Every structure is written in structure tokens, then in C-alpha cells.
């Protein structure tokens, strides 16, 4: 079934977004918003099918049509320090929506994946256009595996969905409505009480304090996952000292 915008609006109390756009099919909701020059701020775009969905590290984001959530929203940011906070805000809003609706506690995998038992079901791609004179255009794209139950062979060991985890069909409209309400409710904290979001995010961050390896796609480093700082950077205590990473892919390190 197609995503139902009316049902979404019926379930959300939030006035945070100014406009909602639904496409049954689009290249990528992130690309659509990046290309849009006016009416961009606080506009949410949702689709049932992406022909060129993108993930982090220029990977493809493939999602079965009509089953999952794929949406992006635009924000105009006036202070660069907010950019690194977006990640915490959005990841936590999704995590909490799932916990509130289904009493199910997922885990955060740095920087912004949601996982359970080592399998990922949600990812975020944040892309920014920084123009020196104007405000920064930020596009936050979220992909959540909701009702998909079959995955390509090469993904089966690493990927799951909420339906597989909870053993029931989930209303995408009710889930997105709750995510939106959470984004709205905690937006003020981004500016005024960021430490609240930051601390809660860290409490749910899997692997913190453990031995990990981290790769940027070319090199691999090993060490203790010491911290995620206020900027969202991962702090690794390696044999050669402290090293910070602003992006990368982490895995548990077998000792
Ligand atoms: C990742 O984990 O690699 C991030 C995945 C982000 C996927 C979403 S789906 C909606 C939006 N449009 C895109 O092309 N990508 C994001």
C-alpha cells in the first residue's frame, strides 16, 4: 500500500514541518531537496520508491517499495556548531519513537545507525551545502527498514527490519508521526540544552568502552572506543595514542 500522508498528519501533533511532499517514486529524497532552492527549510519529503537511493560512503540504499520509510527533510542552519548536533537529535528521535511505540530498545551504532543484535535496520545520511554568505542548507535523509522481511543474500547477516524484530506489521504513518513529534519536542534542546540529548545518546551508544576497529574504507585502526565528543567525533585510544574520527565504520574487535 502507498504511504498515506493524511494518516500521517492525523497522527502527528507537530507543526514543525511547513510542508509535506509525497512521491510514489523519486530518484532520492535527499537529491530532491538538495536541488530545491526555495521552500526548503522544514520541508519533509517522503517516498515509497527511490531509483537512486544513497547511503553513507556513496553506497546505494536499496529498499523494497511500499514497505519501509524513506524520507528527508531540509533545515536552514545559521550556526555551524549545530551541524554536528543534528546527528544526535535525529538518531535519538527515531530510537525513542520505536521505544515509545513498541517498548523495544534498539541500540545506536556510531555515528547514526540503529541496530539490534548486530543487525542494522536504520541509517541516516546528512548532506550539507555550505555557502559562505548564506545559511547552511542541511538535508537529513533517513532510511528505516520497517516491514521488509526479505533481503538480498549478501545483506542477510547484517540487516534486519522492525517487522522481523517485533514479529508484527507496523504502521509506517504512525511511526513517522511519532518520529516527527519527537524531533519537534527535542528541537529546542539542540539550541538550549544540548547536553541532555548528548548524554541520552551516549547512554544508548553500543560498543562505547569496548575494543573496536574503525575503517575509513582504506585504513583500519584498532583501540578502545573511549568517547564520542560534543562534535560527534569518535575518540579512539589506540596503541599510538588518542585519535579522533569524524566518520568511519566501526566493528567489534575480536581479542
Ligand atoms: C546509511 O546508513 O548509509 C544512510 C542511509 C540513508 C538512506 C536514506 S533513504 C531517504 C534518503 N534518501 C537517500 O537517497 N538516502 C536517504
Short mmCIF file of C-alpha atoms and ligand atoms in Angstrom, two decimals:
data_model
loop_
_atom_site.label_atom_id
_atom_site.label_comp_id
_atom_site.label_asym_id
_atom_site.label_seq_id
_atom_site.Cartn_x
_atom_site.Cartn_y
_atom_site.Cartn_z
CA UNK A 1 0.00 0.00 0.00
CA UNK A 2 1.09 3.55 -0.71
CA UNK A 3 2.23 5.75 2.15
CA UNK A 4 -0.74 7.78 3.39
CA UNK A 5 0.09 11.44 4.09
CA UNK A 6 -3.38 12.15 5.53
CA UNK A 7 -2.97 9.32 8.02
CA UNK A 8 0.47 10.71 8.94
CA UNK A 9 -0.94 14.16 9.64
CA UNK A 10 -3.82 12.69 11.65
CA UNK A 11 -1.33 11.03 13.95
CA UNK A 12 1.12 13.87 14.47
CA UNK A 13 0.60 16.83 16.78
CA UNK A 14 3.60 18.67 15.46
CA UNK A 15 3.67 21.91 13.49
CA UNK A 16 7.43 21.68 12.99
CA UNK A 17 7.27 20.96 9.26
CA UNK A 18 5.82 23.57 6.90
CA UNK A 19 5.25 21.28 4.00
CA UNK A 20 4.97 17.55 3.34
CA UNK A 21 5.65 16.17 -0.12
CA UNK A 22 4.95 12.60 -1.16
CA UNK A 23 6.35 10.92 -4.27
CA UNK A 24 5.38 7.42 -5.15
CA UNK A 25 8.74 7.30 -6.92
CA UNK A 26 11.73 9.67 -6.95
CA UNK A 27 15.48 9.38 -7.60
CA UNK A 28 16.36 10.18 -4.00
CA UNK A 29 14.55 12.30 -1.43
CA UNK A 30 17.93 13.78 -0.42
CA UNK A 31 18.75 14.72 -4.01
CA UNK A 32 15.31 16.27 -4.49
CA UNK A 33 15.79 18.58 -1.51
CA UNK A 34 19.42 19.40 -2.32
CA UNK A 35 18.30 20.60 -5.76
CA UNK A 36 15.37 22.61 -4.44
CA UNK A 37 16.30 26.26 -3.95
CA UNK A 38 13.20 27.77 -2.44
CA UNK A 39 10.82 26.25 0.11
CA UNK A 40 13.43 24.05 1.56
CA UNK A 41 13.58 24.78 5.27
CA UNK A 42 11.42 22.44 7.38
CA UNK A 43 10.07 20.63 4.35
CA UNK A 44 9.71 16.87 4.60
CA UNK A 45 9.80 14.64 1.53
CA UNK A 46 8.73 11.03 1.70
CA UNK A 47 8.69 8.34 -0.92
CA UNK A 48 7.76 4.71 -1.49
CA UNK A 49 10.46 4.03 -4.05
CA UNK A 50 13.88 5.53 -4.76
CA UNK A 51 15.59 4.83 -8.06
CA UNK A 52 18.97 6.18 -6.84
CA UNK A 53 18.76 5.98 -3.05
CA UNK A 54 22.07 6.87 -1.44
CA UNK A 55 23.73 5.82 1.79
CA UNK A 56 26.90 6.87 3.58
CA UNK A 57 30.22 6.33 1.79
CA UNK A 58 28.48 6.72 -1.59
CA UNK A 59 26.80 3.35 -1.13
CA UNK A 60 23.44 2.56 -2.65
CA UNK A 61 20.42 2.49 -0.35
CA UNK A 62 18.10 -0.21 -1.58
CA UNK A 63 14.68 -0.58 -0.04
CA UNK A 64 11.71 -2.66 -1.09
CA UNK A 65 8.95 -0.36 -2.42
CA UNK A 66 5.90 0.34 -0.18
CA UNK A 67 7.39 -1.43 2.83
CA UNK A 68 9.79 0.95 4.54
CA UNK A 69 10.33 4.55 5.50
CA UNK A 70 12.46 6.72 3.23
CA UNK A 71 12.27 10.40 3.95
CA UNK A 72 14.38 13.54 4.05
CA UNK A 73 13.90 16.97 5.47
CA UNK A 74 15.62 20.27 4.92
CA UNK A 75 16.85 22.69 7.53
CA UNK A 76 18.48 26.08 7.22
CA UNK A 77 21.19 26.33 9.82
CA UNK A 78 22.61 29.62 10.91
CA UNK A 79 25.33 28.39 13.23
CA UNK A 80 27.88 25.81 12.10
CA UNK A 81 28.04 24.32 15.60
CA UNK A 82 24.50 22.97 15.07
CA UNK A 83 25.60 20.82 12.16
CA UNK A 84 27.35 18.25 14.32
CA UNK A 85 24.37 18.15 16.66
CA UNK A 86 21.85 17.07 14.02
CA UNK A 87 23.11 13.55 14.07
CA UNK A 88 22.42 13.10 17.79
CA UNK A 89 19.00 14.72 17.56
CA UNK A 90 17.68 12.67 14.66
CA UNK A 91 19.10 9.29 15.73
CA UNK A 92 17.67 9.71 19.20
CA UNK A 93 14.26 10.82 17.90
CA UNK A 94 13.96 7.62 15.86
CA UNK A 95 15.27 5.40 18.66
CA UNK A 96 12.81 6.88 21.15
CA UNK A 97 9.85 6.65 18.77
CA UNK A 98 10.48 2.91 18.48
CA UNK A 99 10.89 2.54 22.21
CA UNK A 100 7.73 4.52 23.00
CA UNK A 101 5.52 2.77 20.46
CA UNK A 102 6.75 -0.80 20.80
CA UNK A 103 8.61 -0.92 24.15
CA UNK A 104 11.57 -2.06 22.13
CA UNK A 105 15.07 -0.83 22.84
CA UNK A 106 17.37 -0.70 19.87
CA UNK A 107 20.98 0.43 20.03
CA UNK A 108 22.91 3.20 18.34
CA UNK A 109 25.94 2.30 16.32
CA UNK A 110 28.19 5.30 15.82
CA UNK A 111 27.68 7.55 14.02
CA UNK A 112 23.96 7.14 13.32
CA UNK A 113 22.84 3.60 12.60
CA UNK A 114 20.22 1.80 14.64
CA UNK A 115 20.95 -1.84 15.20
CA UNK A 116 19.78 -4.84 17.19
CA UNK A 117 21.92 -7.91 17.81
CA UNK A 118 24.47 -6.52 15.40
CA UNK A 119 21.97 -6.12 12.55
CA UNK A 120 21.16 -2.71 11.13
CA UNK A 121 17.63 -1.51 10.40
CA UNK A 122 18.01 2.26 10.20
CA UNK A 123 20.54 4.67 8.72
CA UNK A 124 20.88 8.42 8.26
CA UNK A 125 22.61 10.42 5.55
CA UNK A 126 23.19 14.10 6.32
CA UNK A 127 24.34 16.28 3.45
CA UNK A 128 25.15 19.97 3.69
CA UNK A 129 25.57 22.79 1.24
CA UNK A 130 27.77 25.38 2.85
CA UNK A 131 27.72 28.76 1.20
CA UNK A 132 29.94 31.31 2.95
CA UNK A 133 27.46 34.17 2.87
CA UNK A 134 24.17 32.40 3.44
CA UNK A 135 22.89 29.97 5.99
CA UNK A 136 23.88 26.33 5.63
CA UNK A 137 21.42 24.09 3.81
CA UNK A 138 21.28 20.76 5.51
CA UNK A 139 19.40 17.73 4.20
CA UNK A 140 18.77 14.93 6.64
CA UNK A 141 17.78 11.67 4.99
CA UNK A 142 16.52 8.66 6.92
CA UNK A 143 16.01 5.10 5.77
CA UNK A 144 14.26 2.72 8.15
CA UNK A 145 13.55 -0.90 7.33
CA UNK A 146 10.02 -1.25 8.64
CA UNK A 147 8.02 -4.08 7.03
CA UNK A 148 10.53 -5.60 4.65
CA UNK A 149 11.23 -9.24 5.51
CA UNK A 150 13.38 -10.40 2.64
CA UNK A 151 16.85 -9.06 1.92
CA UNK A 152 19.48 -9.81 -0.70
CA UNK A 153 21.76 -12.72 0.27
CA UNK A 154 24.79 -10.51 0.85
CA UNK A 155 22.85 -8.40 3.39
CA UNK A 156 21.07 -11.11 5.36
CA UNK A 157 23.73 -11.31 8.10
CA UNK A 158 23.91 -7.57 8.62
CA UNK A 159 20.40 -6.29 8.01
CA UNK A 160 17.04 -6.59 9.67
CA UNK A 161 13.71 -4.75 9.91
CA UNK A 162 11.29 -3.76 12.64
CA UNK A 163 8.82 -6.36 11.42
CA UNK A 164 11.41 -9.10 11.78
CA UNK A 165 12.40 -7.85 15.22
CA UNK A 166 8.90 -7.30 16.58
CA UNK A 167 7.11 -10.03 14.73
CA UNK A 168 4.31 -7.81 13.51
CA UNK A 169 3.36 -5.46 10.68
CA UNK A 170 3.98 -1.83 11.61
CA UNK A 171 2.11 1.29 10.52
CA UNK A 172 4.66 3.47 8.75
CA UNK A 173 2.41 6.50 9.21
CA UNK A 174 2.17 6.08 13.00
CA UNK A 175 5.91 5.51 13.29
CA UNK A 176 6.83 8.56 11.22
CA UNK A 177 4.28 10.69 13.10
CA UNK A 178 5.97 9.76 16.38
CA UNK A 179 9.43 10.48 14.95
CA UNK A 180 8.23 13.91 13.82
CA UNK A 181 6.72 14.65 17.23
CA UNK A 182 10.00 13.66 18.89
CA UNK A 183 12.03 15.84 16.51
CA UNK A 184 9.74 18.74 17.30
CA UNK A 185 9.81 18.22 21.06
CA UNK A 186 13.60 17.98 21.29
CA UNK A 187 14.46 20.68 18.73
CA UNK A 188 14.65 23.31 21.43
CA UNK A 189 17.26 21.23 23.27
CA UNK A 190 19.53 21.42 20.25
CA UNK A 191 19.93 25.08 20.99
CA UNK A 192 19.45 25.36 24.71
CA UNK A 193 20.05 22.02 26.40
CA UNK A 194 22.19 20.05 24.01
CA UNK A 195 23.88 18.13 26.84
CA UNK A 196 20.54 16.39 27.54
CA UNK A 197 20.38 14.97 24.02
CA UNK A 198 24.10 14.22 24.02
CA UNK A 199 24.02 12.31 27.32
CA UNK A 200 20.97 10.29 26.37
CA UNK A 201 22.50 9.46 23.01
CA UNK A 202 25.66 8.21 24.72
CA UNK A 203 23.67 6.02 27.11
CA UNK A 204 22.29 4.17 24.08
CA UNK A 205 25.54 4.03 22.15
CA UNK A 206 26.58 0.43 21.65
CA UNK A 207 30.28 -0.52 21.84
CA UNK A 208 31.32 2.57 23.81
CA UNK A 209 34.14 1.50 26.12
CA UNK A 210 34.93 -1.68 24.17
CA UNK A 211 37.70 -2.72 21.82
CA UNK A 212 36.83 -1.79 18.27
CA UNK A 213 38.31 -1.45 14.86
CA UNK A 214 37.43 1.50 12.69
CA UNK A 215 37.95 1.93 8.98
CA UNK A 216 37.67 4.86 6.62
CA UNK A 217 37.45 2.44 3.70
CA UNK A 218 41.24 2.40 3.16
CA UNK A 219 42.92 2.06 6.54
CA UNK A 220 41.95 0.26 9.72
CA UNK A 221 42.72 1.34 13.28
CA UNK A 222 42.18 -0.60 16.47
CA UNK A 223 41.77 0.51 20.05
CA UNK A 224 39.35 1.29 22.81
CA UNK A 225 36.26 3.28 21.85
CA UNK A 226 36.76 5.93 24.52
CA UNK A 227 34.14 8.53 23.73
CA UNK A 228 32.03 10.43 21.25
CA UNK A 229 32.72 14.10 21.80
CA UNK A 230 30.31 17.04 21.53
CA UNK A 231 31.13 17.35 17.82
CA UNK A 232 30.12 13.76 17.17
CA UNK A 233 33.72 12.63 16.64
CA UNK A 234 34.69 9.17 17.81
CA UNK A 235 37.64 9.19 20.21
CA UNK A 236 39.83 6.10 19.92
CA UNK A 237 42.53 5.18 22.40
CA UNK A 238 44.97 3.28 20.23
CA UNK A 239 48.46 1.95 20.95
CA UNK A 240 49.85 5.13 19.46
CA UNK A 241 47.69 7.47 21.48
CA UNK A 242 44.36 9.22 21.09
CA UNK A 243 42.92 9.56 17.59
CA UNK A 244 39.67 11.24 16.55
CA UNK A 245 37.41 10.25 13.67
CA UNK A 246 34.65 12.34 12.19
CA UNK A 247 33.41 9.46 10.03
CA UNK A 248 34.10 5.79 9.53
CA UNK A 249 32.70 2.34 10.06
CA UNK A 250 33.20 0.52 13.33
CA UNK A 251 33.17 -3.16 14.23
CA UNK A 252 33.79 -5.14 17.40
CA UNK A 253 37.39 -6.17 17.63
CA UNK A 254 37.90 -9.82 18.46
CA UNK A 255 40.68 -10.10 21.04
C1 LIG B 1 23.25 4.90 5.56
O1 LIG B 1 23.07 4.21 6.57
O2 LIG B 1 24.16 4.64 4.77
C2 LIG B 1 22.33 6.07 5.31
C3 LIG B 1 21.12 5.66 4.54
C4 LIG B 1 20.17 6.80 4.27
C5 LIG B 1 19.06 6.39 3.33
C6 LIG B 1 18.02 7.46 3.20
S1 LIG B 1 16.56 6.89 2.40
C7 LIG B 1 15.96 8.52 2.27
C8 LIG B 1 17.14 9.40 1.93
N1 LIG B 1 17.35 9.45 0.50
C9 LIG B 1 18.50 8.88 0.15
O3 LIG B 1 18.91 8.76 -1.03
N2 LIG B 1 19.15 8.43 1.22
C10 LIG B 1 18.42 8.71 2.44
#
